[in-house]
Amino acid sequence: MTVTDPRPTRPDTPLLVDTFGRTARDLRVSLTEKCSLRCTYCMPEEGLPPIPDAARMTTDEVVRLVTLAHRELGVQEVRFTGGEPLMRNDLERIIAGTRETCPALPIALTSNAVGLEHRARGLVEAGLDRINISLDTVRRAEFAELTRRDRLPAVLRGIRAARDAGMDPVKVNAVPMRATLPGAPDLLEWALAEGVRLRFIEEMPLDADNTWSRVEMVTAREVLDTLGERFDLHPVGREDPAAPAELWEVPGHTTADGAPATVGVIATVTRNFCAACDRTRLTAEGTVRSCLFSDDETDVLGVLRSGAGDEEVARVWRGAMWGKQAGHGIGGDAFHRPRRSMGAIGG
Ligand code: SAM
Ligand code: SF4
């Protein structure tokens, strides 16, 4: 019996296209499973199972895979994440190496900012263009409870260092939780005073402890209602039609360059934007993941380590993305939580 592949034939293009008409141009690279915090919506108390050092991508391997993604596959932005990318002491070398081989590629970082105060300047000198920092509350006891570490002062120093090193804009991402929701207006007040751009992102079922519930999660609507108790927010739409963040202007406040200050809300769960998804991901072990919510991973590092040339690695990567699923389907009957949590995949 012949088994036929039900998928349509892949068009002859170098780009990372899929069967739903999307093209991935935004690459997220997880550099490590290690982290200085233990956010309850992400990591287990004891941290993630350690990846053997030999299995984690080296400096040169990261640079080579990012470079071929940019040159051969049409990737137009790379973001380094984790785990916590600052846990790698070769982060500056990874960024400098990427900058050298890909001078026009925007390089971004997602970080919890612990230790950033000592490295912000070096990261900018290495070629870092943009940074997103995660901070869910400016109340110290709440922060310690949520992250299981009393490190709020270090995070605040890191955020100021990023700004002082010239990173602009500094975006701050917050995952609203039941316990921190009442403090959301204080967080916005702080962001406005510090001149950083705050965005709330709905919690997804990607926590290692498996406690997420659709009923308990805080929705984007609830965040807006809570902020509305102190701020008279005006909707301004999206930065561009494909951007996931819906922006709200905060009247009476401006950014450093005089533009109206805004706050963003990203409704990852209640209003999914999978149809416009343009992401491709590499885990710290060098596997391609086409979607956060799919367990399918394709080992491109293994192909590279076997001695294959860039064209062969690119071919395998294209094949992995062609099979990308339509969307996450959270809340639907057919939804399955992925086996790996956010910190293990790379957020
Ligand atoms: N350690 C870095 C940090 O916290 O920014 C980078 C890795 S972290 C996994 C990347 C982003 O994923 C963070 O902004 C974090 O808040 C977010 N995140 C983690 N778990 C999440 C979840 N269950 N739902 C939504 N966002 C989550
Ligand atoms: Fe670490 Fe970031 Fe996960 Fe928090 S969200 S535990 S900082 S990887």
CSV table of N, CA, C and O in Angstrom, one decimal, residues 207-304:
chain,number,residue,atom,x,y,z
A,207,ASP,N,3.5,26.7,31.8
A,207,ASP,CA,4.2,26.7,33.1
A,207,ASP,C,4.6,25.2,33.3
A,207,ASP,O,3.9,24.3,33.1
A,208,ALA,N,5.8,25.1,33.9
A,208,ALA,CA,6.4,23.7,34.2
A,208,ALA,C,5.5,23.0,35.2
A,208,ALA,O,5.5,21.8,35.2
A,209,ASP,N,4.9,23.8,36.1
A,209,ASP,CA,4.2,23.1,37.2
A,209,ASP,C,2.8,22.7,36.8
A,209,ASP,O,2.0,22.1,37.6
A,210,ASN,N,2.4,23.0,35.6
A,210,ASN,CA,1.1,22.6,35.1
A,210,ASN,C,-0.1,23.1,35.9
A,210,ASN,O,-1.1,22.3,36.2
A,211,THR,N,-0.1,24.4,36.3
A,211,THR,CA,-1.2,24.9,37.2
A,211,THR,C,-2.1,25.8,36.4
A,211,THR,O,-3.1,26.3,36.9
A,212,TRP,N,-1.7,26.2,35.1
A,212,TRP,CA,-2.5,27.1,34.4
A,212,TRP,C,-3.9,26.7,34.2
A,212,TRP,O,-4.2,25.5,34.1
A,213,SER,N,-4.9,27.6,34.4
A,213,SER,CA,-6.3,27.3,34.1
A,213,SER,C,-6.9,28.4,33.4
A,213,SER,O,-6.7,29.6,33.7
A,214,ARG,N,-7.8,28.1,32.4
A,214,ARG,CA,-8.4,29.1,31.6
A,214,ARG,C,-9.3,30.0,32.4
A,214,ARG,O,-9.5,31.1,32.2
A,215,VAL,N,-9.9,29.4,33.5
A,215,VAL,CA,-10.8,30.1,34.4
A,215,VAL,C,-10.0,31.1,35.3
A,215,VAL,O,-10.4,32.2,35.5
A,216,GLU,N,-8.8,30.7,35.7
A,216,GLU,CA,-8.1,31.5,36.7
A,216,GLU,C,-7.2,32.6,36.0
A,216,GLU,O,-6.9,33.6,36.5
A,217,MET,N,-6.8,32.3,34.7
A,217,MET,CA,-5.9,33.2,34.1
A,217,MET,C,-6.5,34.6,34.0
A,217,MET,O,-7.7,34.8,33.9
A,218,VAL,N,-5.6,35.6,34.0
A,218,VAL,CA,-6.0,37.0,33.9
A,218,VAL,C,-6.1,37.4,32.4
A,218,VAL,O,-5.1,37.2,31.7
A,219,THR,N,-7.2,37.9,32.0
A,219,THR,CA,-7.4,38.2,30.6
A,219,THR,C,-6.9,39.7,30.3
A,219,THR,O,-6.9,40.5,31.2
A,220,ALA,N,-6.7,39.9,29.0
A,220,ALA,CA,-6.3,41.3,28.6
A,220,ALA,C,-7.4,42.3,29.0
A,220,ALA,O,-7.1,43.4,29.4
A,221,ARG,N,-8.6,41.8,28.9
A,221,ARG,CA,-9.8,42.7,29.3
A,221,ARG,C,-9.7,43.1,30.7
A,221,ARG,O,-9.9,44.3,31.1
A,222,GLU,N,-9.4,42.1,31.6
A,222,GLU,CA,-9.3,42.5,33.0
A,222,GLU,C,-8.1,43.4,33.3
A,222,GLU,O,-8.2,44.3,34.2
A,223,VAL,N,-7.0,43.3,32.6
A,223,VAL,CA,-5.9,44.2,32.8
A,223,VAL,C,-6.3,45.6,32.4
A,223,VAL,O,-6.1,46.6,33.1
A,224,LEU,N,-7.0,45.8,31.3
A,224,LEU,CA,-7.5,47.1,30.8
A,224,LEU,C,-8.5,47.7,31.8
A,224,LEU,O,-8.4,48.9,32.1
A,225,ASP,N,-9.4,46.9,32.4
A,225,ASP,CA,-10.3,47.4,33.4
A,225,ASP,C,-9.6,47.8,34.6
A,225,ASP,O,-9.9,48.9,35.2
A,226,THR,N,-8.6,47.1,35.0
A,226,THR,CA,-7.9,47.5,36.3
A,226,THR,C,-7.1,48.7,36.0
A,226,THR,O,-7.1,49.6,36.9
A,227,LEU,N,-6.4,48.8,34.9
A,227,LEU,CA,-5.6,50.1,34.6
A,227,LEU,C,-6.6,51.3,34.5
A,227,LEU,O,-6.3,52.4,34.9
A,228,GLY,N,-7.8,51.0,33.9
A,228,GLY,CA,-8.8,52.0,33.7
A,228,GLY,C,-9.3,52.6,35.0
A,228,GLY,O,-9.8,53.8,35.0
A,229,GLU,N,-9.1,52.0,36.1
A,229,GLU,CA,-9.5,52.6,37.4
A,229,GLU,C,-8.6,53.8,37.8
A,229,GLU,O,-9.0,54.6,38.5
A,230,ARG,N,-7.4,53.8,37.2
A,230,ARG,CA,-6.5,55.0,37.5
A,230,ARG,C,-6.2,55.8,36.3
A,230,ARG,O,-5.9,57.0,36.4
A,231,PHE,N,-6.2,55.2,35.1
A,231,PHE,CA,-5.8,55.9,33.9
A,231,PHE,C,-7.0,55.9,32.9
A,231,PHE,O,-7.7,54.9,32.7
A,232,ASP,N,-7.1,57.0,32.2
A,232,ASP,CA,-8.1,57.2,31.2
A,232,ASP,C,-7.5,56.8,29.8
A,232,ASP,O,-7.0,57.7,29.1
A,233,LEU,N,-7.5,55.5,29.5
A,233,LEU,CA,-6.7,55.0,28.3
A,233,LEU,C,-7.5,55.2,27.1
A,233,LEU,O,-8.7,55.0,27.0
A,234,HIS,N,-6.8,55.6,26.0
A,234,HIS,CA,-7.4,55.7,24.7
A,234,HIS,C,-6.9,54.7,23.7
A,234,HIS,O,-5.6,54.7,23.5
A,235,PRO,N,-7.7,54.0,23.0
A,235,PRO,CA,-7.2,53.0,22.0
A,235,PRO,C,-6.5,53.6,20.9
A,235,PRO,O,-7.0,54.6,20.3
A,236,VAL,N,-5.3,53.1,20.5
A,236,VAL,CA,-4.6,53.6,19.3
A,236,VAL,C,-4.3,52.5,18.3
A,236,VAL,O,-3.6,52.7,17.3
A,237,GLY,N,-4.9,51.3,18.5
A,237,GLY,CA,-4.7,50.2,17.5
A,237,GLY,C,-3.4,49.5,17.7
A,237,GLY,O,-2.8,49.5,18.8
A,238,ARG,N,-2.8,49.0,16.6
A,238,ARG,CA,-1.6,48.2,16.6
A,238,ARG,C,-0.5,49.0,15.9
A,238,ARG,O,-0.7,49.9,15.1
A,239,GLU,N,0.8,48.8,16.3
A,239,GLU,CA,1.9,49.4,15.7
A,239,GLU,C,1.9,49.2,14.2
A,239,GLU,O,2.1,50.1,13.4
A,240,ASP,N,1.7,47.9,13.8
A,240,ASP,CA,1.4,47.6,12.4
A,240,ASP,C,0.4,46.5,12.5
A,240,ASP,O,0.2,45.8,13.5
A,241,PRO,N,-0.3,46.2,11.4
A,241,PRO,CA,-1.4,45.3,11.4
A,241,PRO,C,-1.1,43.9,11.9
A,241,PRO,O,-1.9,43.2,12.5
A,242,ALA,N,0.2,43.5,11.7
A,242,ALA,CA,0.6,42.1,12.0
A,242,ALA,C,1.2,42.0,13.5
A,242,ALA,O,1.4,41.0,14.0
A,243,ALA,N,1.3,43.2,14.1
A,243,ALA,CA,1.9,43.2,15.5
A,243,ALA,C,0.9,42.7,16.5
A,243,ALA,O,-0.3,43.1,16.4
A,244,PRO,N,1.3,41.9,17.4
A,244,PRO,CA,0.4,41.3,18.4
A,244,PRO,C,-0.1,42.3,19.4
A,244,PRO,O,-1.2,42.1,20.0
A,245,ALA,N,0.7,43.3,19.7
A,245,ALA,CA,0.3,44.2,20.8
A,245,ALA,C,-0.7,45.3,20.4
A,245,ALA,O,-0.6,45.9,19.4
A,246,GLU,N,-1.8,45.3,21.1
A,246,GLU,CA,-2.8,46.5,20.9
A,246,GLU,C,-2.4,47.6,21.9
A,246,GLU,O,-2.1,47.3,23.1
A,247,LEU,N,-2.2,48.8,21.3
A,247,LEU,CA,-1.7,49.9,22.1
A,247,LEU,C,-2.8,50.8,22.6
A,247,LEU,O,-3.8,51.0,21.9
A,248,TRP,N,-2.6,51.3,23.8
A,248,TRP,CA,-3.5,52.3,24.4
A,248,TRP,C,-2.7,53.5,24.8
A,248,TRP,O,-1.6,53.4,25.5
A,249,GLU,N,-3.1,54.7,24.4
A,249,GLU,CA,-2.4,55.9,24.8
A,249,GLU,C,-2.8,56.3,26.3
A,249,GLU,O,-3.9,56.1,26.7
A,250,VAL,N,-1.7,56.8,27.0
A,250,VAL,CA,-2.0,57.2,28.4
A,250,VAL,C,-1.9,58.8,28.3
A,250,VAL,O,-0.8,59.3,28.4
A,251,PRO,N,-3.1,59.4,28.2
A,251,PRO,CA,-3.1,60.9,28.1
A,251,PRO,C,-2.3,61.6,29.2
A,251,PRO,O,-2.3,61.1,30.4
A,252,GLY,N,-1.6,62.7,28.9
A,252,GLY,CA,-0.9,63.4,29.9
A,252,GLY,C,0.5,62.9,30.1
A,252,GLY,O,1.3,63.5,30.9
A,253,HIS,N,0.9,61.8,29.4
A,253,HIS,CA,2.3,61.3,29.6
A,253,HIS,C,2.9,61.2,28.2
A,253,HIS,O,2.3,60.8,27.2
A,254,THR,N,4.2,61.5,28.2
A,254,THR,CA,5.0,61.4,26.9
A,254,THR,C,6.2,60.6,27.1
A,254,THR,O,6.7,60.4,28.2
A,255,THR,N,6.8,60.1,26.0
A,255,THR,CA,8.1,59.4,26.0
A,255,THR,C,9.2,60.4,26.0
A,255,THR,O,8.9,61.6,25.8
A,256,ALA,N,10.4,59.9,26.1
A,256,ALA,CA,11.6,60.9,26.1
A,256,ALA,C,11.6,61.7,24.9
A,256,ALA,O,12.0,62.9,25.0
A,257,ASP,N,11.2,61.2,23.7
A,257,ASP,CA,11.2,62.0,22.5
A,257,ASP,C,9.9,62.8,22.2
A,257,ASP,O,9.7,63.3,21.1
A,258,GLY,N,9.1,62.9,23.3
A,258,GLY,CA,7.9,63.7,23.2
A,258,GLY,C,6.7,63.1,22.6
A,258,GLY,O,5.6,63.7,22.5
A,259,ALA,N,6.8,61.8,22.2
A,259,ALA,CA,5.6,61.1,21.6
A,259,ALA,C,4.7,60.7,22.8
A,259,ALA,O,5.1,60.6,23.9
A,260,PRO,N,3.3,60.6,22.5
A,260,PRO,CA,2.4,60.2,23.5
A,260,PRO,C,2.8,58.8,24.1
A,260,PRO,O,3.2,57.9,23.3
A,261,ALA,N,2.8,58.6,25.4
A,261,ALA,CA,3.2,57.4,26.0
A,261,ALA,C,2.0,56.4,25.8
A,261,ALA,O,0.9,56.7,25.8
A,262,THR,N,2.4,55.1,25.7
A,262,THR,CA,1.4,54.0,25.4
A,262,THR,C,1.7,52.9,26.4
A,262,THR,O,2.8,52.7,26.9
A,263,VAL,N,0.6,52.1,26.5
A,263,VAL,CA,0.8,50.8,27.2
A,263,VAL,C,0.2,49.7,26.2
A,263,VAL,O,-0.8,50.0,25.5
A,264,GLY,N,0.8,48.5,26.2
A,264,GLY,CA,0.4,47.5,25.2
A,264,GLY,C,-0.3,46.3,25.9
A,264,GLY,O,0.1,46.1,27.1
A,265,VAL,N,-1.2,45.7,25.2
A,265,VAL,CA,-1.8,44.5,25.8
A,265,VAL,C,-1.8,43.4,24.7
A,265,VAL,O,-2.2,43.7,23.6
A,266,ILE,N,-1.3,42.3,25.0
A,266,ILE,CA,-1.1,41.2,24.1
A,266,ILE,C,-2.0,40.0,24.5
A,266,ILE,O,-1.7,39.4,25.5
A,267,ALA,N,-3.1,39.8,23.8
A,267,ALA,CA,-4.1,38.8,24.2
A,267,ALA,C,-3.8,37.4,23.5
A,267,ALA,O,-4.5,36.9,22.7
A,268,THR,N,-2.6,36.9,23.9
A,268,THR,CA,-2.2,35.6,23.3
A,268,THR,C,-3.2,34.5,23.4
A,268,THR,O,-3.2,33.7,22.5
A,269,VAL,N,-4.0,34.5,24.4
A,269,VAL,CA,-4.9,33.4,24.6
A,269,VAL,C,-6.3,33.8,24.2
A,269,VAL,O,-7.0,33.0,23.4
A,270,THR,N,-6.8,34.9,24.6
A,270,THR,CA,-8.2,35.2,24.3
A,270,THR,C,-8.5,35.7,22.9
A,270,THR,O,-9.6,35.8,22.5
A,271,ARG,N,-7.4,36.1,22.3
A,271,ARG,CA,-7.5,36.6,20.9
A,271,ARG,C,-6.3,36.2,20.1
A,271,ARG,O,-5.4,37.0,19.8
A,272,ASN,N,-6.2,34.9,19.8
A,272,ASN,CA,-4.9,34.4,19.3
A,272,ASN,C,-4.7,35.0,17.9
A,272,ASN,O,-5.6,35.3,17.1
A,273,PHE,N,-3.4,35.2,17.6
A,273,PHE,CA,-3.0,35.7,16.3
A,273,PHE,C,-2.1,34.7,15.5
A,273,PHE,O,-1.2,35.1,14.8
A,274,CYS,N,-2.4,33.5,15.7
A,274,CYS,CA,-1.6,32.4,15.0
A,274,CYS,C,-1.6,32.6,13.5
A,274,CYS,O,-0.7,32.2,12.8
A,275,ALA,N,-2.7,33.1,13.0
A,275,ALA,CA,-2.8,33.2,11.5
A,275,ALA,C,-1.8,34.2,10.9
A,275,ALA,O,-1.4,34.1,9.8
A,276,ALA,N,-1.3,35.1,11.8
A,276,ALA,CA,-0.2,36.0,11.3
A,276,ALA,C,1.1,35.7,11.9
A,276,ALA,O,2.1,36.5,11.7
A,277,CYS,N,1.3,34.5,12.5
A,277,CYS,CA,2.6,34.1,13.1
A,277,CYS,C,3.7,34.1,12.1
A,277,CYS,O,3.6,33.4,11.1
A,278,ASP,N,4.8,34.7,12.5
A,278,ASP,CA,6.0,34.7,11.5
A,278,ASP,C,7.2,34.2,12.3
A,278,ASP,O,8.3,34.6,12.0
A,279,ARG,N,7.0,33.3,13.3
A,279,ARG,CA,8.2,32.9,14.1
A,279,ARG,C,8.7,31.5,13.7
A,279,ARG,O,7.9,30.6,13.4
A,280,THR,N,10.0,31.4,13.9
A,280,THR,CA,10.7,30.1,13.9
A,280,THR,C,11.6,30.1,15.1
A,280,THR,O,12.1,31.1,15.5
A,281,ARG,N,11.7,28.9,15.7
A,281,ARG,CA,12.5,28.9,17.0
A,281,ARG,C,13.5,27.8,16.9
A,281,ARG,O,13.4,26.8,16.3
A,282,LEU,N,14.6,28.1,17.7
A,282,LEU,CA,15.7,27.2,17.9
A,282,LEU,C,15.8,27.0,19.4
A,282,LEU,O,15.9,27.9,20.1
A,283,THR,N,15.8,25.7,19.8
A,283,THR,CA,16.0,25.5,21.3
A,283,THR,C,17.5,25.5,21.6
A,283,THR,O,18.3,25.5,20.6
A,284,ALA,N,17.8,25.5,22.9
A,284,ALA,CA,19.2,25.6,23.2
A,284,ALA,C,20.0,24.3,22.7
A,284,ALA,O,21.2,24.4,22.6
A,285,GLU,N,19.3,23.2,22.5
A,285,GLU,CA,20.0,22.0,21.9
A,285,GLU,C,20.0,22.0,20.4
A,285,GLU,O,20.3,21.0,19.8
A,286,GLY,N,19.6,23.2,19.8
A,286,GLY,CA,19.7,23.3,18.4
A,286,GLY,C,18.6,22.5,17.6
A,286,GLY,O,18.8,22.0,16.5
A,287,THR,N,17.4,22.4,18.2
A,287,THR,CA,16.3,21.8,17.4
A,287,THR,C,15.4,22.9,17.0
A,287,THR,O,15.1,23.9,17.7
A,288,VAL,N,14.8,22.8,15.8
A,288,VAL,CA,13.8,23.8,15.2
A,288,VAL,C,12.5,23.4,15.8
A,288,VAL,O,12.1,22.3,15.7
A,289,ARG,N,11.8,24.4,16.3
A,289,ARG,CA,10.4,24.3,16.7
A,289,ARG,C,9.6,25.2,15.9
A,289,ARG,O,9.9,26.4,15.9
A,290,SER,N,8.6,24.8,15.2
A,290,SER,CA,7.8,25.7,14.3
A,290,SER,C,6.8,26.4,15.1
A,290,SER,O,6.3,27.5,14.7
A,291,CYS,N,6.4,25.9,16.3
A,291,CYS,CA,5.3,26.5,17.1
A,291,CYS,C,5.6,26.2,18.5
A,291,CYS,O,6.0,25.1,18.9
A,292,LEU,N,5.3,27.2,19.4
A,292,LEU,CA,5.5,27.0,20.9
A,292,LEU,C,4.7,25.8,21.3
A,292,LEU,O,5.1,25.1,22.2
A,293,PHE,N,3.5,25.6,20.7
A,293,PHE,CA,2.6,24.6,21.2
A,293,PHE,C,2.6,23.2,20.5
A,293,PHE,O,1.8,22.4,20.7
A,294,SER,N,3.7,23.1,19.6
A,294,SER,CA,3.8,21.8,19.0
A,294,SER,C,5.0,21.1,19.5
A,294,SER,O,6.1,21.7,19.7
A,295,ASP,N,4.9,19.8,19.8
A,295,ASP,CA,6.0,19.0,20.3
A,295,ASP,C,7.0,18.6,19.2
A,295,ASP,O,8.1,18.1,19.6
A,296,ASP,N,6.7,18.8,18.0
A,296,ASP,CA,7.6,18.4,16.9
A,296,ASP,C,8.9,19.3,16.9
A,296,ASP,O,8.8,20.5,16.9
A,297,GLU,N,10.0,18.6,17.0
A,297,GLU,CA,11.3,19.3,17.0
A,297,GLU,C,12.2,18.6,15.9
A,297,GLU,O,12.2,17.4,15.9
A,298,THR,N,12.9,19.4,15.2
A,298,THR,CA,13.8,18.9,14.2
A,298,THR,C,15.2,19.3,14.5
A,298,THR,O,15.5,20.5,14.6
A,299,ASP,N,16.1,18.3,14.6
A,299,ASP,CA,17.4,18.5,15.1
A,299,ASP,C,18.4,19.0,14.0
A,299,ASP,O,19.1,18.3,13.3
A,300,VAL,N,18.4,20.3,13.9
A,300,VAL,CA,19.3,20.9,12.8
A,300,VAL,C,20.8,20.9,13.4
A,300,VAL,O,21.7,20.9,12.6
A,301,LEU,N,21.0,21.0,14.7
A,301,LEU,CA,22.3,21.0,15.2
A,301,LEU,C,23.0,19.7,14.9
A,301,LEU,O,24.2,19.6,14.5
A,302,GLY,N,22.2,18.6,15.0
A,302,GLY,CA,22.8,17.3,14.7
A,302,GLY,C,23.2,17.2,13.3
A,302,GLY,O,24.3,16.7,12.9
A,303,VAL,N,22.4,17.8,12.4
A,303,VAL,CA,22.8,17.8,10.9
A,303,VAL,C,24.1,18.6,10.8
A,303,VAL,O,25.0,18.2,10.1
A,304,LEU,N,24.1,19.8,11.4
A,304,LEU,CA,25.3,20.6,11.3
A,304,LEU,C,26.6,19.9,11.9
A,304,LEU,O,27.6,19.8,11.3
